[in-house]
Each structure stands twice: as structure tokens, then as C-alpha cells.
N, CA and C atoms as an extended XYZ file, in Angstrom:
237
Properties=species:S:1:pos:R:3:atomname:S:1:resname:S:1:resid:I:1 pbc="F F F"
N        -4.237        7.068       -1.803 N   MET     1
C        -4.003        5.651       -1.993 CA  MET     1
C        -4.563        4.849       -0.825 C   MET     1
N        -4.571        5.409        0.357 N   LYS     2
C        -5.024        4.668        1.533 CA  LYS     2
C        -6.456        4.176        1.369 C   LYS     2
N        -7.345        5.007        0.848 N   LYS     3
C        -8.736        4.600        0.673 CA  LYS     3
C        -8.840        3.399       -0.254 C   LYS     3
N        -8.014        3.342       -1.268 N   GLN     4
C        -8.072        2.233       -2.211 CA  GLN     4
C        -7.655        0.917       -1.570 C   GLN     4
N        -6.856        0.958       -0.519 N   PHE     5
C        -6.397       -0.257        0.138 CA  PHE     5
C        -7.435       -0.792        1.115 C   PHE     5
N        -8.401        0.023        1.507 N   ASN     6
C        -9.439       -0.444        2.424 CA  ASN     6
C       -10.222       -1.572        1.775 C   ASN     6
N       -10.598       -2.546        2.572 N   GLY     7
C       -11.385       -3.656        2.063 CA  GLY     7
C       -10.565       -4.881        1.717 C   GLY     7
N        -9.249       -4.750        1.628 N   PHE     8
C        -8.400       -5.907        1.392 CA  PHE     8
C        -8.133       -6.560        2.741 C   PHE     8
N        -8.315       -7.884        2.818 N   GLY     9
C        -8.128       -8.591        4.075 CA  GLY     9
C        -6.674       -8.695        4.491 C   GLY     9
N        -5.806       -9.092        3.568 N   THR    10
C        -4.379       -9.229        3.842 CA  THR    10
C        -3.613       -8.635        2.665 C   THR    10
N        -2.302       -8.583        2.798 N   ILE    11
C        -1.505       -8.041        1.697 CA  ILE    11
C        -1.503       -8.969        0.486 C   ILE    11
N        -1.965      -10.207        0.655 N   TRP    12
C        -2.026      -11.164       -0.453 CA  TRP    12
C        -3.420      -11.244       -1.071 C   TRP    12
N        -4.370      -10.514       -0.524 N   SER    13
C        -5.752      -10.563       -1.015 CA  SER    13
C        -5.897       -9.824       -2.339 C   SER    13
N        -7.013      -10.093       -3.001 N   SER    14
C        -7.354       -9.346       -4.211 CA  SER    14
C        -8.849       -9.065       -4.197 C   SER    14
N        -9.258       -8.108       -5.024 N   ASP    15
C       -10.685       -7.778       -5.081 CA  ASP    15
C       -11.397       -8.714       -6.061 C   ASP    15
N       -12.652       -8.465       -6.315 N   SER    16
C       -13.455       -9.360       -7.155 CA  SER    16
C       -12.971       -9.432       -8.608 C   SER    16
N       -12.208       -8.431       -9.049 N   SER    17
C       -11.665       -8.453      -10.415 CA  SER    17
C       -10.291       -9.118      -10.470 C   SER    17
N        -9.755       -9.459       -9.285 N   GLY    18
C        -8.424      -10.040       -9.219 CA  GLY    18
C        -7.332       -9.018       -8.980 C   GLY    18
N        -7.700       -7.748       -8.788 N   MET    19
C        -6.729       -6.675       -8.541 CA  MET    19
C        -6.131       -6.857       -7.147 C   MET    19
N        -4.824       -7.028       -7.096 N   SER    20
C        -4.117       -7.193       -5.828 CA  SER    20
C        -3.527       -5.858       -5.378 C   SER    20
N        -3.015       -5.848       -4.165 N   LEU    21
C        -2.385       -4.623       -3.669 CA  LEU    21
C        -1.153       -4.259       -4.490 C   LEU    21
N        -0.391       -5.266       -4.915 N   SER    22
C         0.787       -4.950       -5.732 CA  SER    22
C         0.369       -4.357       -7.079 C   SER    22
N        -0.723       -4.838       -7.640 N   MET    23
C        -1.228       -4.262       -8.895 CA  MET    23
C        -1.712       -2.838       -8.684 C   MET    23
N        -2.396       -2.626       -7.581 N   LEU    24
C        -2.908       -1.298       -7.268 CA  LEU    24
C        -1.755       -0.313       -7.076 C   LEU    24
N        -0.719       -0.741       -6.361 N   ALA    25
C         0.451        0.115       -6.159 CA  ALA    25
C         1.151        0.392       -7.490 C   ALA    25
N         1.296       -0.633       -8.320 N   ALA    26
C         1.949       -0.461       -9.623 CA  ALA    26
C         1.144        0.465      -10.522 C   ALA    26
N        -0.163        0.309      -10.525 N   ALA    27
C        -1.031        1.137      -11.369 CA  ALA    27
C        -1.005        2.596      -10.952 C   ALA    27
N        -0.693        2.845       -9.682 N   GLY    28
C        -0.635        4.212       -9.183 CA  GLY    28
C         0.769        4.770       -9.095 C   GLY    28
N         1.762        3.988       -9.512 N   GLY    29
C         3.145        4.449       -9.429 CA  GLY    29
C         3.616        4.646       -8.001 C   GLY    29
N         3.046        3.889       -7.090 N   GLN    30
C         3.379        4.003       -5.666 CA  GLN    30
C         4.566        3.090       -5.348 C   GLN    30
N         5.750        3.544       -5.733 N   ASP    31
C         6.951        2.717       -5.647 CA  ASP    31
C         7.312        2.316       -4.222 C   ASP    31
N         7.177        3.213       -3.264 N   ASP    32
C         7.506        2.872       -1.879 CA  ASP    32
C         6.593        1.773       -1.352 C   ASP    32
N         5.315        1.870       -1.669 N   ILE    33
C         4.361        0.846       -1.236 CA  ILE    33
C         4.675       -0.475       -1.929 C   ILE    33
N         4.964       -0.420       -3.215 N   LEU    34
C         5.296       -1.629       -3.961 CA  LEU    34
C         6.540       -2.298       -3.383 C   LEU    34
N         7.566       -1.516       -3.090 N   ARG    35
C         8.787       -2.076       -2.487 CA  ARG    35
C         8.480       -2.746       -1.150 C   ARG    35
N         7.649       -2.109       -0.339 N   LEU    36
C         7.278       -2.676        0.958 CA  LEU    36
C         6.536       -4.003        0.775 C   LEU    36
N         5.599       -4.045       -0.150 N   LEU    37
C         4.861       -5.282       -0.404 CA  LEU    37
C         5.799       -6.394       -0.863 C   LEU    37
N         6.728       -6.070       -1.742 N   ILE    38
C         7.696       -7.060       -2.225 CA  ILE    38
C         8.579       -7.527       -1.077 C   ILE    38
N         9.011       -6.595       -0.245 N   LYS    39
C         9.839       -6.941        0.917 CA  LYS    39
C         9.098       -7.891        1.857 C   LYS    39
N         7.779       -7.736        1.937 N   LYS    40
C         6.955       -8.589        2.802 CA  LYS    40
C         6.609       -9.919        2.137 C   LYS    40
N         7.063      -10.115        0.902 N   GLY    41
C         6.878      -11.400        0.241 CA  GLY    41
C         5.795      -11.468       -0.810 C   GLY    41
N         5.166      -10.341       -1.105 N   VAL    42
C         4.132      -10.332       -2.143 CA  VAL    42
C         4.805      -10.453       -3.508 C   VAL    42
N         4.285      -11.337       -4.336 N   LYS    43
C         4.821      -11.540       -5.682 CA  LYS    43
C         4.078      -10.651       -6.673 C   LYS    43
N         4.767      -10.246       -7.709 N   GLY    44
C         4.166       -9.360       -8.702 CA  GLY    44
C         3.671      -10.060       -9.947 C   GLY    44
N         3.495      -11.375       -9.879 N   ASN    45
C         3.121      -12.124      -11.076 CA  ASN    45
C         1.657      -12.520      -11.141 C   ASN    45
N         0.866      -12.072      -10.197 N   GLY    46
C        -0.554      -12.393      -10.245 CA  GLY    46
C        -1.222      -11.762      -11.451 C   GLY    46
N        -2.364      -12.343      -11.829 N   ARG    47
C        -3.111      -11.816      -12.976 CA  ARG    47
C        -4.552      -11.560      -12.567 C   ARG    47
N        -5.074      -10.460      -13.070 N   GLN    48
C        -6.488      -10.171      -12.877 CA  GLN    48
C        -7.310      -11.107      -13.762 C   GLN    48
N        -8.609      -11.116      -13.564 N   LYS    49
C        -9.482      -11.961      -14.379 CA  LYS    49
C        -9.353      -11.645      -15.865 C   LYS    49
N        -9.025      -10.394      -16.191 N   ASN    50
C        -8.860      -10.011      -17.600 CA  ASN    50
C        -7.440      -10.266      -18.113 C   ASN    50
N        -6.576      -10.845      -17.261 N   GLY    51
C        -5.215      -11.198      -17.659 CA  GLY    51
C        -4.165      -10.150      -17.364 C   GLY    51
N        -4.564       -9.004      -16.862 N   THR    52
C        -3.635       -7.906      -16.604 CA  THR    52
C        -2.759       -8.202      -15.390 C   THR    52
N        -1.484       -7.804      -15.468 N   THR    53
C        -0.540       -7.970      -14.363 CA  THR    53
C        -0.099       -6.604      -13.832 C   THR    53
N         0.593       -6.623      -12.708 N   ALA    54
C         1.134       -5.382      -12.141 CA  ALA    54
C         2.093       -4.724      -13.130 C   ALA    54
N         2.915       -5.534      -13.786 N   LEU    55
C         3.866       -5.005      -14.765 CA  LEU    55
C         3.143       -4.323      -15.923 C   LEU    55
N         2.059       -4.896      -16.369 N   MET    56
C         1.278       -4.285      -17.448 CA  MET    56
C         0.704       -2.941      -17.021 C   MET    56
N         0.192       -2.883      -15.791 N   HIS    57
C        -0.348       -1.616      -15.285 CA  HIS    57
C         0.732       -0.534      -15.279 C   HIS    57
N         1.918       -0.876      -14.765 N   ALA    58
C         3.004        0.100      -14.674 CA  ALA    58
C         3.493        0.531      -16.055 C   ALA    58
N         3.645       -0.425      -16.953 N   ALA    59
C         4.130       -0.108      -18.304 CA  ALA    59
C         3.128        0.749      -19.067 C   ALA    59
N         1.851        0.436      -18.917 N   GLU    60
C         0.801        1.187      -19.609 CA  GLU    60
C         0.826        2.665      -19.241 C   GLU    60
N         1.199        2.946      -17.985 N   LYS    61
C         1.225        4.334      -17.517 CA  LYS    61
C         2.620        4.945      -17.582 C   LYS    61
N         3.567        4.198      -18.171 N   ASN    62
C         4.931        4.679      -18.357 CA  ASN    62
C         5.635        4.986      -17.036 C   ASN    62
N         5.342        4.196      -15.994 N   PHE    63
C         6.018        4.333      -14.704 CA  PHE    63
C         7.296        3.494      -14.762 C   PHE    63
N         8.357        4.085      -15.304 N   LEU    64
C         9.581        3.334      -15.574 CA  LEU    64
C        10.246        2.802      -14.316 C   LEU    64
N        10.243        3.574      -13.248 N   THR    65
C        10.828        3.106      -11.993 CA  THR    65
C        10.029        1.930      -11.453 C   THR    65
N         8.715        2.019      -11.542 N   THR    66
C         7.847        0.936      -11.086 CA  THR    66
C         8.100       -0.323      -11.906 C   THR    66
N         8.235       -0.170      -13.215 N   VAL    67
C         8.550       -1.303      -14.089 CA  VAL    67
C         9.868       -1.933      -13.656 C   VAL    67
N        10.878       -1.116      -13.398 N   ALA    68
C        12.186       -1.627      -12.983 CA  ALA    68
C        12.091       -2.393      -11.664 C   ALA    68
N        11.335       -1.871      -10.720 N   ILE    69
C        11.156       -2.547       -9.427 CA  ILE    69
C        10.537       -3.926       -9.642 C   ILE    69
N         9.505       -3.985      -10.458 N   LEU    70
C         8.828       -5.258      -10.719 CA  LEU    70
C         9.744       -6.246      -11.439 C   LEU    70
N        10.507       -5.760      -12.405 N   LEU    71
C        11.426       -6.648      -13.124 CA  LEU    71
C        12.512       -7.176      -12.196 C   LEU    71
N        13.058       -6.307      -11.350 N   GLU    72
C        14.079       -6.731      -10.392 CA  GLU    72
C        13.527       -7.754       -9.407 C   GLU    72
N        12.232       -7.669       -9.124 N   ALA    73
C        11.591       -8.598       -8.189 CA  ALA    73
C        11.187       -9.905       -8.872 C   ALA    73
N        11.416       -9.999      -10.177 N   GLY    74
C        11.149      -11.244      -10.887 CA  GLY    74
C         9.825      -11.334      -11.612 C   GLY    74
N         9.195      -10.204      -11.872 N   SER    75
C         7.930      -10.242      -12.616 CA  SER    75
C         8.159      -10.807      -14.009 C   SER    75
N         7.217      -11.617      -14.443 N   TYR    76
C         7.299      -12.229      -15.764 CA  TYR    76
C         7.013      -11.195      -16.848 C   TYR    76
N         7.800      -11.234      -17.901 N   VAL    77
C         7.626      -10.310      -19.015 CA  VAL    77
C         6.709      -10.919      -20.075 C   VAL    77
N         6.844      -12.187      -20.305 N   ASN    78
C         6.091      -12.870      -21.369 CA  ASN    78
C         4.885      -13.605      -20.806 C   ASN    78
N         3.802      -12.872      -20.600 N   VAL    79
C         2.562      -13.517      -20.126 CA  VAL    79
C         1.437      -13.227      -21.084 C   VAL    79
């Protein structure tokens, strides 16, 4: 996971597709990293250029704990 985080300027940055660190953590089921990002103030409601959210990434891969973390942090369900 560390290599994937290289190139991001800050914890609030995103890549050219709009993929943020919270989305990357959610897509990889990296719950500890996701919790840390949320604790540092990163929101899970951002959207990629294609409309995908961190919650969508986690749900698509059936990462139930990750989904729960995002929902508890206030991620929008109806986007």
C-alpha cells in the first residue's frame, strides 16, 4: 500500500482521476489507514471524475468493516 500513496502531496490530495487517499484505502480494505485518515479530518464523500466514492469502492469489494467505518464517519449513501 505504501507505494500507492507515493505521489500524493497531502492527505487531502487526489490523483488525476480524482482518487483520494481515503478512496485508495477503502478500495484496498486498509481499515487502519482509513481510520487514521478520518481521524486526521479527511472526509469520505469525495467523488472521482467517474462519480465513484470511497464507499462504492469498499462495497464493490465486499469490505464490510470498511463500509461500516465509512458510514460511521458520515459517508453519503445516496449519491
